[in-house]
Coordinates of C-alpha atoms in Angstrom, one line a residue:
M1 CA -39.9 9.7 -36.1
L2 CA -42.8 10.0 -38.5
F3 CA -41.9 13.5 -39.8
R4 CA -38.7 15.4 -40.0
K5 CA -37.7 18.0 -37.5
E6 CA -38.1 20.8 -39.9
V7 CA -41.7 19.8 -40.6
N8 CA -42.6 19.9 -36.9
E9 CA -41.0 23.3 -36.4
H10 CA -42.9 24.7 -39.4
Q11 CA -46.2 23.5 -38.1
Q12 CA -45.6 25.0 -34.7
N13 CA -44.6 28.4 -36.1
H14 CA -47.3 28.6 -38.8
W15 CA -50.1 31.2 -38.4
T16 CA -53.6 29.7 -38.5
G17 CA -55.2 33.1 -39.4
K18 CA -54.5 36.8 -39.8
A19 CA -54.0 39.0 -36.7
L20 CA -56.2 42.1 -36.5
L21 CA -54.9 44.9 -34.3
L22 CA -57.6 47.4 -33.1
A23 CA -56.6 50.9 -32.2
G24 CA -57.5 51.9 -28.5
W25 CA -59.0 55.2 -27.2
P26 CA -56.9 58.1 -27.5
V27 CA -54.9 59.0 -24.4
W28 CA -56.6 62.4 -24.0
I29 CA -60.0 60.8 -23.8
V30 CA -59.0 58.4 -21.1
T31 CA -57.3 61.2 -19.2
S32 CA -60.3 63.4 -19.5
L33 CA -62.8 60.7 -18.4
T34 CA -60.6 59.9 -15.4
A35 CA -60.3 63.5 -14.4
V36 CA -64.1 64.0 -14.7
F37 CA -64.7 60.9 -12.6
I38 CA -62.2 62.1 -9.9
I39 CA -63.7 65.6 -10.0
C40 CA -67.3 64.2 -9.6
L41 CA -66.1 61.9 -6.8
L42 CA -64.5 64.8 -5.0
I43 CA -67.6 67.0 -5.5
F44 CA -69.8 64.2 -4.2
L45 CA -67.5 63.6 -1.2
I46 CA -67.2 67.3 -0.3
F47 CA -70.8 68.6 -0.9
T48 CA -72.8 65.5 -0.1
N49 CA -73.8 65.2 3.6
Y50 CA -74.8 62.1 5.6
T51 CA -76.7 62.2 8.9
R52 CA -75.7 59.6 11.4
R53 CA -78.7 58.0 13.0
I54 CA -79.5 55.6 15.9
N55 CA -82.3 53.3 16.7
V56 CA -83.6 53.3 20.2
S57 CA -86.3 51.4 22.0
G58 CA -89.3 53.0 23.7
E59 CA -93.0 52.6 24.6
I60 CA -96.3 54.5 24.6
I61 CA -97.2 56.3 27.8
T62 CA -99.8 58.8 28.8
Q63 CA -99.6 62.1 30.7
P64 CA -100.2 61.7 33.5
H65 CA -98.6 58.2 33.5
S66 CA -100.8 55.1 33.7
I67 CA -101.1 53.5 37.2
N68 CA -100.2 49.8 37.6
L69 CA -102.2 48.1 40.3
F70 CA -100.5 45.1 42.1
S71 CA -101.8 42.4 44.5
P72 CA -100.9 43.2 48.1
E73 CA -101.1 39.6 49.2
Q74 CA -101.3 36.0 47.9
G75 CA -104.9 34.9 47.2
V76 CA -107.5 33.9 44.6
I77 CA -109.5 36.4 42.5
T78 CA -113.1 35.9 43.4
K79 CA -114.8 38.8 41.7
L80 CA -114.1 41.2 38.8
Y81 CA -116.2 44.4 38.8
V82 CA -115.0 46.1 35.7
D83 CA -114.1 45.5 32.0
T84 CA -111.2 46.7 29.9
G85 CA -111.9 50.2 28.5
K86 CA -114.5 51.0 31.2
R87 CA -114.2 54.4 33.0
V88 CA -114.1 54.2 36.8
K89 CA -114.3 56.6 39.6
K90 CA -112.0 57.0 42.6
G91 CA -112.7 54.3 45.2
Q92 CA -114.7 52.1 42.8
P93 CA -114.1 48.4 43.3
L94 CA -112.1 46.6 40.7
Y95 CA -111.2 43.2 42.1
E96 CA -112.0 41.1 45.2
I97 CA -109.3 38.7 46.4
D98 CA -109.9 35.8 48.8
V99 CA -106.8 35.7 51.1
S100 CA -108.4 33.5 53.8
R101 CA -106.7 30.4 55.4
V102 CA -108.4 27.0 56.0
T103 CA -107.7 24.7 58.9
Q104 CA -109.3 21.5 60.2
A105 CA -111.7 23.7 62.2
G106 CA -112.8 25.3 59.0
N107 CA -112.2 28.7 57.4
V108 CA -110.3 30.8 59.9
S109 CA -111.6 34.1 58.7
T110 CA -115.2 32.9 58.6
T111 CA -115.0 31.5 62.1
T112 CA -113.3 34.6 63.5
L113 CA -115.9 36.9 61.8
A114 CA -118.8 34.8 63.2
A115 CA -117.3 35.0 66.8
I116 CA -116.7 38.7 66.6
K117 CA -120.2 39.4 65.1
K118 CA -121.7 37.4 68.0
Q119 CA -119.8 39.5 70.6
R120 CA -120.9 42.6 68.8
E121 CA -124.6 41.5 68.9
Q122 CA -124.3 40.8 72.7
I123 CA -122.8 44.2 73.3
D124 CA -125.6 45.8 71.2
S125 CA -128.1 44.0 73.3
I126 CA -126.5 45.1 76.6
V127 CA -126.3 48.7 75.3
A128 CA -130.0 48.6 74.3
Q129 CA -130.9 47.3 77.8
L130 CA -128.8 50.0 79.4
E131 CA -130.6 52.6 77.2
H132 CA -133.9 51.2 78.3
N133 CA -132.9 51.2 82.0
K134 CA -131.6 54.7 81.8
Q135 CA -134.8 55.9 80.3
E136 CA -136.9 54.2 82.9
T137 CA -134.8 55.3 85.9
L138 CA -134.5 58.9 84.7
Q139 CA -138.3 58.9 84.0
N140 CA -139.0 57.7 87.6
L141 CA -136.7 60.2 89.1
Q142 CA -138.2 62.9 87.0
Q143 CA -141.7 61.9 88.2
Q144 CA -140.6 62.0 91.9
L145 CA -139.0 65.4 91.3
E146 CA -142.1 66.8 89.8
Q147 CA -144.2 65.4 92.7
Y148 CA -141.9 66.9 95.3
E149 CA -141.9 70.2 93.5
K150 CA -145.7 70.3 93.5
A151 CA -145.8 69.3 97.2
H152 CA -143.2 71.9 98.0
Q153 CA -145.3 74.5 96.3
V154 CA -148.3 73.5 98.5
S155 CA -146.1 73.4 101.7
Q156 CA -144.6 76.8 100.9
S157 CA -148.1 78.2 100.5
M158 CA -149.1 76.8 103.9
V159 CA -145.9 78.1 105.5
D160 CA -146.7 81.6 104.1
S161 CA -150.3 81.3 105.5
A162 CA -149.0 80.1 108.9
Q163 CA -146.5 83.0 109.0
E164 CA -149.4 85.4 108.5
G165 CA -151.4 83.7 111.2
L166 CA -148.4 83.7 113.6
D167 CA -147.9 87.4 113.0
A168 CA -151.5 88.0 113.8
M169 CA -151.4 85.9 117.0
K170 CA -148.3 87.7 118.1
K171 CA -149.9 91.1 117.6
S172 CA -153.0 89.9 119.4
M173 CA -150.9 88.6 122.4
Q174 CA -149.2 91.9 122.6
N175 CA -152.6 93.6 122.7
Y176 CA -153.7 91.2 125.4
G177 CA -150.7 92.2 127.5
A178 CA -151.6 95.8 127.2
Y179 CA -155.2 95.0 128.1
Q180 CA -154.1 93.0 131.2
K181 CA -152.1 96.0 132.4
K182 CA -155.1 98.2 132.1
G183 CA -157.2 95.6 134.0
L184 CA -159.4 94.9 131.1
I185 CA -158.7 91.2 131.2
N186 CA -157.4 88.8 133.8
T187 CA -154.2 86.7 133.8
D188 CA -155.9 83.5 132.6
Q189 CA -157.1 85.2 129.5
L190 CA -153.6 86.5 128.8
N191 CA -152.1 83.0 129.4
N192 CA -154.7 81.4 127.1
Q193 CA -153.8 83.9 124.3
R194 CA -150.1 83.1 124.8
Y195 CA -150.8 79.4 124.6
L196 CA -152.6 79.9 121.3
F197 CA -149.6 81.9 120.0
Y198 CA -147.1 79.2 121.0
Q199 CA -149.3 76.6 119.4
Q200 CA -149.5 78.6 116.2
Q201 CA -145.7 79.0 116.3
T202 CA -145.2 75.3 116.7
S203 CA -147.4 74.6 113.7
F204 CA -145.5 77.2 111.7
Q205 CA -142.2 75.6 112.6
S206 CA -143.5 72.2 111.7
L207 CA -144.7 73.4 108.3
N208 CA -141.5 75.3 107.7
T209 CA -139.4 72.2 108.5
Q210 CA -141.4 70.1 106.1
A211 CA -140.9 72.7 103.4
I212 CA -137.1 72.7 104.0
Q213 CA -137.0 68.9 103.9
E214 CA -138.9 68.9 100.6
A215 CA -136.5 71.5 99.2
L216 CA -133.6 69.3 100.2
Q217 CA -135.3 66.3 98.7
I218 CA -135.8 68.2 95.4
T219 CA -132.1 69.1 95.4
N220 CA -131.1 65.5 96.1
L221 CA -133.4 64.3 93.3
R222 CA -131.9 66.8 90.8
S223 CA -128.4 65.7 91.8
E224 CA -129.3 62.0 91.6
L225 CA -131.0 62.6 88.2
V226 CA -127.7 64.0 86.8
T227 CA -125.6 61.4 88.6
R228 CA -127.6 58.4 87.4
A229 CA -127.6 59.8 83.8
A230 CA -123.8 60.1 84.0
E231 CA -123.5 56.6 85.4
F232 CA -125.6 55.1 82.6
D233 CA -123.7 57.2 80.0
N234 CA -120.4 56.0 81.4
Q235 CA -121.5 52.3 81.1
I236 CA -122.8 52.9 77.6
S237 CA -119.5 54.6 76.7
Q238 CA -117.5 51.6 78.0
Y239 CA -119.5 49.2 76.0
G240 CA -119.2 51.6 73.0
Y241 CA -115.4 51.4 73.3
Q242 CA -115.6 47.6 73.4
R243 CA -117.8 47.7 70.3
N244 CA -115.4 49.9 68.5
D245 CA -112.6 47.5 69.3
L246 CA -114.7 44.7 68.0
E247 CA -115.3 46.7 64.8
R248 CA -111.6 47.1 64.4
Q249 CA -111.1 43.4 65.0
L250 CA -113.9 42.7 62.5
A251 CA -112.2 44.9 59.9
Q252 CA -108.9 43.1 60.4
A253 CA -110.5 39.7 60.3
D254 CA -112.4 40.7 57.2
A255 CA -109.2 42.0 55.6
K256 CA -107.6 38.6 56.4
G257 CA -110.5 37.0 54.6
S258 CA -110.9 39.1 51.5
L259 CA -109.3 42.2 50.0
L260 CA -111.1 44.8 47.9
I261 CA -108.9 46.4 45.2
T262 CA -110.3 49.8 44.4
A263 CA -109.4 52.5 41.9
P264 CA -106.9 55.0 43.4
T265 CA -108.2 57.7 41.1
S266 CA -110.7 58.3 38.4
G267 CA -109.7 57.2 34.9
K268 CA -110.0 54.4 32.3
I269 CA -109.1 50.8 32.6
S270 CA -106.5 50.1 29.9
S271 CA -105.8 46.5 30.7
L272 CA -106.7 43.7 33.1
S273 CA -104.1 41.1 33.9
V274 CA -106.0 38.4 35.8
T275 CA -109.5 36.8 35.7
P276 CA -111.8 35.3 38.4
G277 CA -110.5 32.0 39.8
Q278 CA -106.9 32.8 39.1
M279 CA -104.4 32.7 41.9
V280 CA -102.1 35.7 42.4
N281 CA -99.0 36.3 44.5
A282 CA -98.0 39.4 46.3
G283 CA -96.7 41.9 43.8
D284 CA -98.5 40.4 40.8
S285 CA -99.9 42.9 38.3
L286 CA -103.7 43.2 38.4
A287 CA -104.7 46.1 36.2
Q288 CA -103.5 49.2 34.5
L289 CA -105.4 52.5 34.9
V290 CA -105.0 55.6 32.8
P291 CA -105.9 58.5 35.3
A292 CA -107.3 61.2 32.9
S293 CA -110.2 60.6 30.6
N294 CA -108.6 62.1 27.5
S295 CA -104.9 61.7 28.2
P296 CA -102.7 62.3 25.2
F297 CA -100.3 59.6 24.2
F298 CA -96.5 60.2 24.2
L299 CA -93.5 58.0 23.4
V300 CA -90.8 57.6 25.9
A301 CA -87.4 56.6 24.4
W302 CA -84.1 55.8 26.0
L303 CA -81.1 57.7 24.5
P304 CA -77.5 56.5 25.1
N305 CA -75.1 58.7 26.8
E306 CA -72.9 59.4 23.7
S307 CA -75.9 60.5 21.6
V308 CA -77.3 63.1 24.0
P309 CA -75.4 66.2 22.5
Y310 CA -76.8 65.6 19.0
V311 CA -80.5 65.4 19.9
K312 CA -82.4 68.6 20.6
A313 CA -86.0 69.4 21.5
G314 CA -88.2 70.1 18.5
E315 CA -86.4 67.7 16.2
H316 CA -88.4 65.1 14.3
I317 CA -87.9 61.4 14.4
N318 CA -89.3 58.2 12.8
I319 CA -91.3 55.7 14.8
R320 CA -92.1 52.1 14.1
Y321 CA -94.7 50.4 16.3
E322 CA -94.3 46.7 17.0
A323 CA -98.1 46.3 16.8
Y324 CA -98.1 47.8 13.3
P325 CA -95.2 46.3 11.2
F326 CA -93.4 49.0 9.2
E327 CA -93.2 46.7 6.2
K328 CA -97.0 47.2 5.9
Y329 CA -97.9 50.4 7.7
G330 CA -94.6 52.2 7.2
Q331 CA -93.1 54.7 9.7
F332 CA -94.8 57.3 11.7
P333 CA -93.6 60.8 12.6
G334 CA -92.8 62.1 16.0
K335 CA -91.4 65.3 17.6
V336 CA -89.0 65.5 20.5
E337 CA -90.6 67.4 23.3
S338 CA -88.0 67.1 26.1
I339 CA -84.8 65.4 27.1
S340 CA -83.9 64.7 30.7
S341 CA -80.9 66.7 32.0
A342 CA -79.5 63.8 34.0
P343 CA -79.4 60.0 33.4
V344 CA -82.5 58.1 34.5
S345 CA -82.1 56.2 37.7
E346 CA -82.1 52.4 37.6
Q347 CA -85.3 52.3 39.7
E348 CA -87.2 54.3 37.1
L349 CA -85.7 52.2 34.2
N350 CA -86.9 49.0 35.9
S351 CA -90.5 50.4 35.9
Y352 CA -90.5 50.4 32.1
A353 CA -90.8 47.3 30.0
S354 CA -88.9 48.9 27.1
A355 CA -85.9 49.9 29.1
P356 CA -82.6 48.6 27.5
R357 CA -81.4 45.5 29.2
T358 CA -78.5 43.1 28.9
A359 CA -78.9 39.4 28.2
N360 CA -79.4 38.6 31.9
G361 CA -82.2 41.2 32.2
M362 CA -80.1 43.8 34.0
V363 CA -80.1 47.5 33.1
S364 CA -76.6 48.7 32.2
G365 CA -75.2 52.0 31.3
P366 CA -76.5 55.6 31.6
Y367 CA -79.6 56.4 29.6
Y368 CA -81.5 59.7 29.1
K369 CA -85.3 59.8 28.9
V370 CA -86.7 61.4 25.7
I371 CA -90.4 62.4 25.6
V372 CA -91.8 62.4 22.0
S373 CA -95.2 63.8 21.0
L374 CA -97.2 61.9 18.4
D375 CA -99.1 63.1 15.4
K376 CA -102.7 61.9 15.7
K377 CA -103.4 62.6 12.0
A378 CA -100.6 60.3 11.0
M379 CA -102.4 57.4 12.7
D380 CA -104.9 57.2 9.9
W381 CA -104.0 54.5 7.5
H382 CA -106.1 54.1 4.3
G383 CA -109.1 55.4 6.2
E384 CA -108.5 53.2 9.2
T385 CA -107.6 54.7 12.6
L386 CA -104.7 52.9 14.2
N387 CA -105.3 52.9 18.0
L388 CA -102.5 53.3 20.5
S389 CA -102.5 52.0 24.0
S390 CA -100.3 52.6 27.0
G391 CA -97.3 50.2 27.2
M392 CA -97.2 49.5 23.4
K393 CA -93.6 49.0 22.4
A394 CA -92.0 51.0 19.6
E395 CA -88.6 51.5 17.9
S396 CA -87.5 55.0 16.9
T397 CA -84.9 56.4 14.6
L398 CA -83.2 59.6 15.9
F399 CA -81.1 61.7 13.6
L400 CA -77.7 62.7 15.1
E401 CA -74.8 64.7 13.7
K402 CA -74.6 65.7 10.0
R403 CA -71.3 65.7 8.2
P404 CA -69.9 65.7 4.7
L405 CA -69.0 62.3 3.4
Y406 CA -65.2 63.0 3.3
Q407 CA -65.3 63.7 7.1
W408 CA -66.9 60.3 7.7
M409 CA -64.2 58.8 5.5
L410 CA -61.6 60.5 7.7
S411 CA -63.1 59.3 10.9
P412 CA -60.5 56.5 11.4
Y413 CA -57.8 59.2 11.0
Y414 CA -59.4 61.2 13.8
S415 CA -59.6 58.2 16.0
M416 CA -55.9 57.4 15.3
K417 CA -54.9 61.0 16.0
K418 CA -56.8 60.9 19.3
S419 CA -55.0 57.7 20.3
V420 CA -51.5 59.1 19.7
V421 CA -51.9 62.7 20.8
G422 CA -50.3 63.7 24.1
P423 CA -51.8 65.6 27.1
I424 CA -53.8 68.6 25.8
N425 CA -52.4 70.8 28.6
E426 CA -48.8 69.9 27.9
S427 CA -46.6 73.0 27.9
R428 CA -44.9 73.8 24.6

């Protein structure tokens, strides 16, 4: 051992310096500061409120809603008649779709159309010939009728003259009979007068018979004129029915060859989904049409079932558009106009792209539809007008219940109390 035991103990217990003891804060100061902190904390927890909020998805719509046009059949877009943003009228063509089928014999629709058009031309030719024959036949019958009417007038005049001559001859014969009784004339003279009377009577009957035959012929011609006209009209009508059937077949064949997509109502084209040359299937979206010319924009949002009691019409919300990132453009104001009184059906939810969906794309849970009006003035950003369009997605912040902070801190207690409480109608 190099040093003695006492030396080692001395070195271990020896102070290398002087110890300086500082006096701490007085107890009353520490107590006062602690009390002030606790009082401030209690005041903050009691008198400070916090509003619970929820973020919901939504999209821009118009009132009335925009109309989505879909392809009725599979085909190829051959023509585009409008551009995005153009105003259209009801019935105005938008697209033409070729839906024809091709076989070894060629294009089925084209071949069918050609055959039907040829049949239609043949029927048109037959109808034109019938119209010509009708005109010629009726004209000939009319000429015969006019000739018979003129001849009948002459014959009737001759009958009237013969009737007058017959009456005169009869009177003369009666006078001759009286003369013969008086002995003024002999029997031969009387017989000669009778012969002249009967000859005049025969001539009258012949003329009268001719006049009657002419009257009958006139009646027959008039009847034949009506009958032949009806026969021609009946034939023309039959061919007209055949032509109408061909027109129907032609329309069906034309529909099988090409389809014309027209505007169901007047409005403005907000978007076009396909271009000429593109193939579409049945149900594919073609275009979106905003019906009214100056339709205001609204925001439709989907509110969960548990948040409905806290949202009222007239409340203000914050909106963030996907097209205008809030990091740059900030948030935009909106006002709740209405809330549906019943959950939205699954069919209606599926018609909106912004509807809440699960990972597999299915709509789950009840949601209520909220219509929010937008402030046009708020869409001006540094002198630039931010344009909205139907279908633009957005996220909204809705403000729900407002409570003091201490009540939010005690929320777990309320939850625990709810889990252990018995039936509320339990008799005591």
